[in-house]
N, CA, C and O of each residue as an XYZ file, in Angstrom:
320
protein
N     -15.697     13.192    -28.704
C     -15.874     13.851    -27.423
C     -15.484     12.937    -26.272
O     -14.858     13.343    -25.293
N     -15.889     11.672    -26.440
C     -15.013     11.066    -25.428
C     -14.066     10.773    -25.246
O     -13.926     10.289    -24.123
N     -12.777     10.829    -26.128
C     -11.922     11.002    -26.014
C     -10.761     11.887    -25.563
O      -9.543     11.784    -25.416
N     -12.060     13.132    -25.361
C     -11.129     14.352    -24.855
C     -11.527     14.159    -23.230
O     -10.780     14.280    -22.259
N     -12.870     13.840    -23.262
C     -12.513     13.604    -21.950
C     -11.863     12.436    -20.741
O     -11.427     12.407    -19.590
N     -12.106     11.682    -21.726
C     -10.949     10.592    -20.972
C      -9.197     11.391    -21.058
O      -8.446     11.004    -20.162
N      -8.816     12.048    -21.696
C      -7.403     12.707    -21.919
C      -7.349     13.968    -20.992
O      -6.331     14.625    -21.208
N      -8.213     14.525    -19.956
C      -8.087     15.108    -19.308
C      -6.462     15.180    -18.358
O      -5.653     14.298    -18.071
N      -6.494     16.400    -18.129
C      -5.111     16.777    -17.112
C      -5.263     16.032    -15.779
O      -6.347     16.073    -15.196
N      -4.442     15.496    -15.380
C      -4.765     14.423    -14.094
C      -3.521     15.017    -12.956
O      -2.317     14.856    -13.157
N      -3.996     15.595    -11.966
C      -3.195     16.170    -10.789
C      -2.741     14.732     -9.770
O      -3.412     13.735     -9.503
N      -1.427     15.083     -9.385
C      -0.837     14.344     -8.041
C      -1.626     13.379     -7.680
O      -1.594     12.201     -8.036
N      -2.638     14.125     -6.660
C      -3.735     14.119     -6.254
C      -4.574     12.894     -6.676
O      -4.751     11.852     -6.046
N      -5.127     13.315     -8.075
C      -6.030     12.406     -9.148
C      -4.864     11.116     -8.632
O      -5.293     10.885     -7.501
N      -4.164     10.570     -8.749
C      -3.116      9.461     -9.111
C      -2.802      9.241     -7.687
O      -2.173      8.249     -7.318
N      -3.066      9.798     -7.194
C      -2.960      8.781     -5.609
C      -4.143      8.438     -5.444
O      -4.235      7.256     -5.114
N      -5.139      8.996     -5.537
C      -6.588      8.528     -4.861
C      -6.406      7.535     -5.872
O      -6.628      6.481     -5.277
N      -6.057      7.198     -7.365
C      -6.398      6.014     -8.001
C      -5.811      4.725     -7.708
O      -6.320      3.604     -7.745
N      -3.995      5.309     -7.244
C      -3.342      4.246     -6.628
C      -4.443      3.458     -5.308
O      -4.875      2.311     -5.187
N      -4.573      4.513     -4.607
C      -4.847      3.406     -3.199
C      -6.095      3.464     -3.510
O      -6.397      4.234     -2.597
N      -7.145      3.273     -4.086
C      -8.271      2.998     -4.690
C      -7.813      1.474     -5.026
O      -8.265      0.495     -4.432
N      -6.829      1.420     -6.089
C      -6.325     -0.166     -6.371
C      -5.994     -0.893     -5.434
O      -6.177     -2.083     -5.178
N      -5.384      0.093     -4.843
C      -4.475     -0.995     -3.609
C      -5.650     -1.642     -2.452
O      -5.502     -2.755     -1.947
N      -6.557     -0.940     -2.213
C      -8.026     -1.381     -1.299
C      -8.663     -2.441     -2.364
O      -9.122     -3.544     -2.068
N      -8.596     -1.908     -3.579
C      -9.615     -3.256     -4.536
C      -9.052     -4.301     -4.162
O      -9.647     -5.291     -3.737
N      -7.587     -4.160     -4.310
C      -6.768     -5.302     -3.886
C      -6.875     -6.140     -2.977
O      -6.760     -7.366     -2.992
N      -7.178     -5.187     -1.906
C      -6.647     -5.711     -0.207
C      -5.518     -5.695      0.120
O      -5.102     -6.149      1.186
N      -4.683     -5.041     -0.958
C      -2.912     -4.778     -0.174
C      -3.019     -3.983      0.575
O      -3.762     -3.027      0.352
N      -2.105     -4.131      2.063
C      -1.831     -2.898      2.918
C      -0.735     -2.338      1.942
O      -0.415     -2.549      0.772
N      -0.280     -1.477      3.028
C       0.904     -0.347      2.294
C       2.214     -1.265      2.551
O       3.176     -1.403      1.796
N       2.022     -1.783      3.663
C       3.574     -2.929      3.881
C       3.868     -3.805      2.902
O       5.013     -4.082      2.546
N       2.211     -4.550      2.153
C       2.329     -5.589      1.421
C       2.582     -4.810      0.070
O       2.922     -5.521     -0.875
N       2.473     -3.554     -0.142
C       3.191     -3.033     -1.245
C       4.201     -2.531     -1.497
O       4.565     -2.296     -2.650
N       4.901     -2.249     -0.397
C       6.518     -2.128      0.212
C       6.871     -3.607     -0.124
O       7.233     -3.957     -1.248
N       6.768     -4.256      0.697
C       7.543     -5.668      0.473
C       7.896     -5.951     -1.154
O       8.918     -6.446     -1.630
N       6.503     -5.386     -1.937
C       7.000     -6.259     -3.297
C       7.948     -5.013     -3.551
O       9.031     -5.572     -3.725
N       8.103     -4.084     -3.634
C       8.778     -2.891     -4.529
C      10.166     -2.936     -3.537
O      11.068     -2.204     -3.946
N      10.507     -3.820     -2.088
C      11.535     -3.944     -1.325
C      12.103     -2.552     -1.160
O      13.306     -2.302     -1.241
N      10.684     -1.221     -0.805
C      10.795     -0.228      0.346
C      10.495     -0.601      1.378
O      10.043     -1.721      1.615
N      10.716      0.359      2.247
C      10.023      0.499      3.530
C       8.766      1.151      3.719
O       8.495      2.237      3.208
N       7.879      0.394      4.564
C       6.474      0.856      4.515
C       6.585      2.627      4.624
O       6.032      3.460      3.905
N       7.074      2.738      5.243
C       7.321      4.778      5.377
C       7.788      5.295      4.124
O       7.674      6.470      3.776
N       8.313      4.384      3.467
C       8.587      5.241      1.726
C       7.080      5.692      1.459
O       6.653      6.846      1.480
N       6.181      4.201      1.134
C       4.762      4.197      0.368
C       3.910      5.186      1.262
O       3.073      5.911      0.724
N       4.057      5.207      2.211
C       3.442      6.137      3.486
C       3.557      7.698      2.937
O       2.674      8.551      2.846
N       5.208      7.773      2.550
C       5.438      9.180      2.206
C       5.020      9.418      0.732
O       4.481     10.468      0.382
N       5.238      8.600      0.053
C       4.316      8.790     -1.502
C       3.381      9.046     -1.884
O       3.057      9.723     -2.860
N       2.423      8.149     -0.616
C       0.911      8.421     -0.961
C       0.573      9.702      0.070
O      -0.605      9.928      0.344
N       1.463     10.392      0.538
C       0.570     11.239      1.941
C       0.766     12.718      1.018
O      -0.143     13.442      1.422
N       1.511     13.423      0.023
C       1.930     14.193     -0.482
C       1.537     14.015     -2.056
O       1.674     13.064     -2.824
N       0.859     15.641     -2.258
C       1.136     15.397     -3.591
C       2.733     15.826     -4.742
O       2.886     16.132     -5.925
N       3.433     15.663     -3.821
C       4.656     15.637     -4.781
C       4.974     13.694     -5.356
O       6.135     13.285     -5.359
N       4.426     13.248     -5.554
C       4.117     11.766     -5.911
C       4.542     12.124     -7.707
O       3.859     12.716     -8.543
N       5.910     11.506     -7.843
C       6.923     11.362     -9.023
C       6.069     10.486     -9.779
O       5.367      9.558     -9.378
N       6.289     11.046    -11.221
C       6.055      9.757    -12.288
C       6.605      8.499    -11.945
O       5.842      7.550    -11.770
N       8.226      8.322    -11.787
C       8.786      7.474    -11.275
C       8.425      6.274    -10.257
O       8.508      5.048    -10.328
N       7.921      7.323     -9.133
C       7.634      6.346     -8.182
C       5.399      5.915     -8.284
O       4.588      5.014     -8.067
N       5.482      7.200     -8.714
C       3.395      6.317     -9.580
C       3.838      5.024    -10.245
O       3.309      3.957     -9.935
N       4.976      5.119    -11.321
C       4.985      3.630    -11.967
C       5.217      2.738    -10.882
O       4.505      1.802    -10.516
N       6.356      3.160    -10.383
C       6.413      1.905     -9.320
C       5.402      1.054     -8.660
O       5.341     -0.172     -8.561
N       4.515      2.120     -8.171
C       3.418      1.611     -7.270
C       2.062      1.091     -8.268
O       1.147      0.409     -7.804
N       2.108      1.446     -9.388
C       1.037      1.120    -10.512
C       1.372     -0.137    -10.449
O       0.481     -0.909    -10.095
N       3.246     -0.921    -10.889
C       3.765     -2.120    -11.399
C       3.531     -3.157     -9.924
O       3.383     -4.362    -10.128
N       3.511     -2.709     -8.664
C       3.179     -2.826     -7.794
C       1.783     -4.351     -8.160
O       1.634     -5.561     -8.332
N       1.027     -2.859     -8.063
C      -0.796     -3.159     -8.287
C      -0.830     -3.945     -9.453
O      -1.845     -4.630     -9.587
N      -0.023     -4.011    -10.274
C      -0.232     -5.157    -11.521
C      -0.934     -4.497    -12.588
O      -1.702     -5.173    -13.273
N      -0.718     -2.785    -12.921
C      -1.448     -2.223    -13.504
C       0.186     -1.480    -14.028
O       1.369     -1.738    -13.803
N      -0.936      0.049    -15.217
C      -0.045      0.683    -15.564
C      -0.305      2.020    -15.513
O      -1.382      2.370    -15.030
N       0.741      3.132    -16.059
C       0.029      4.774    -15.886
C       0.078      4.584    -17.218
O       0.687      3.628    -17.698
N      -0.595      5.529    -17.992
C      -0.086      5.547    -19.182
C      -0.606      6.994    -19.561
O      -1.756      7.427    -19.484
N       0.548      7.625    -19.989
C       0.508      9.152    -20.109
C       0.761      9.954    -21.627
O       1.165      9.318    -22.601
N       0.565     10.943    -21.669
C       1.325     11.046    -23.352
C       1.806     12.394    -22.804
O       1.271     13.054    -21.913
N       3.148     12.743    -23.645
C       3.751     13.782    -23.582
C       3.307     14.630    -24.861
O       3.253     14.065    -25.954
N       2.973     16.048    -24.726
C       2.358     16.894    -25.603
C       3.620     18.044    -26.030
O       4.766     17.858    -25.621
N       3.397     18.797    -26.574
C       4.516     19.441    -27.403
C       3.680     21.155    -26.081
O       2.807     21.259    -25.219
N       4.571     21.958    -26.681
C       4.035     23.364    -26.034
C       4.799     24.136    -26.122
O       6.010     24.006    -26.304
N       3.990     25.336    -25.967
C       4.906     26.301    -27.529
C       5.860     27.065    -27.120
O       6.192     28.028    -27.811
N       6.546     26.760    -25.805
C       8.001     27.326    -25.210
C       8.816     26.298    -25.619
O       9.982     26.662    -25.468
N       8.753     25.206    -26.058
C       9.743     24.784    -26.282
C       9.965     25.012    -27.962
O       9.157     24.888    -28.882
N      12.045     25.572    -27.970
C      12.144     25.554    -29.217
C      12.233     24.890    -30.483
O      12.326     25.547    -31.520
């Protein structure tokens, strides 16, 4: 049982509040997490303000924080 619930569905949403949750544990601003990923603070600005927040750019900002996402891809029954 705990395993199902740790495997829960995790929204946009869920994954930004966890990003900048890290990034405050941290004490990184958003600049000092731009600088390492060599965006512009208005990229991380626009990443974290929306939940259209890409797998792509979650890793980024996870590798950022010195952390990781780690996700599993599931099968589903439209695909043939």
């Amino acid at each position: 049982k705990r395993y199902r619930r740790s495997m829960r569905k995790l929204s946009a949403a869920d994954v930004v509040l966890a990003l900048e949750g890290e990034r405050r544990k941290q004490k990184l601003t958003r600049e000092q997490v731009a600088a390492r990923l060599s965006v512009s603070p208005s990229a991380i600005t626009r990443w974290l303000s929306n939940s259209r927040l890409t797998l792509a750019q979650a890793d980024l900002l996870a590798s950022a924080l010195g952390k990781a996402i780690i996700y599993r891809l599931t099968p589903t029954k439209d695909v043939p």
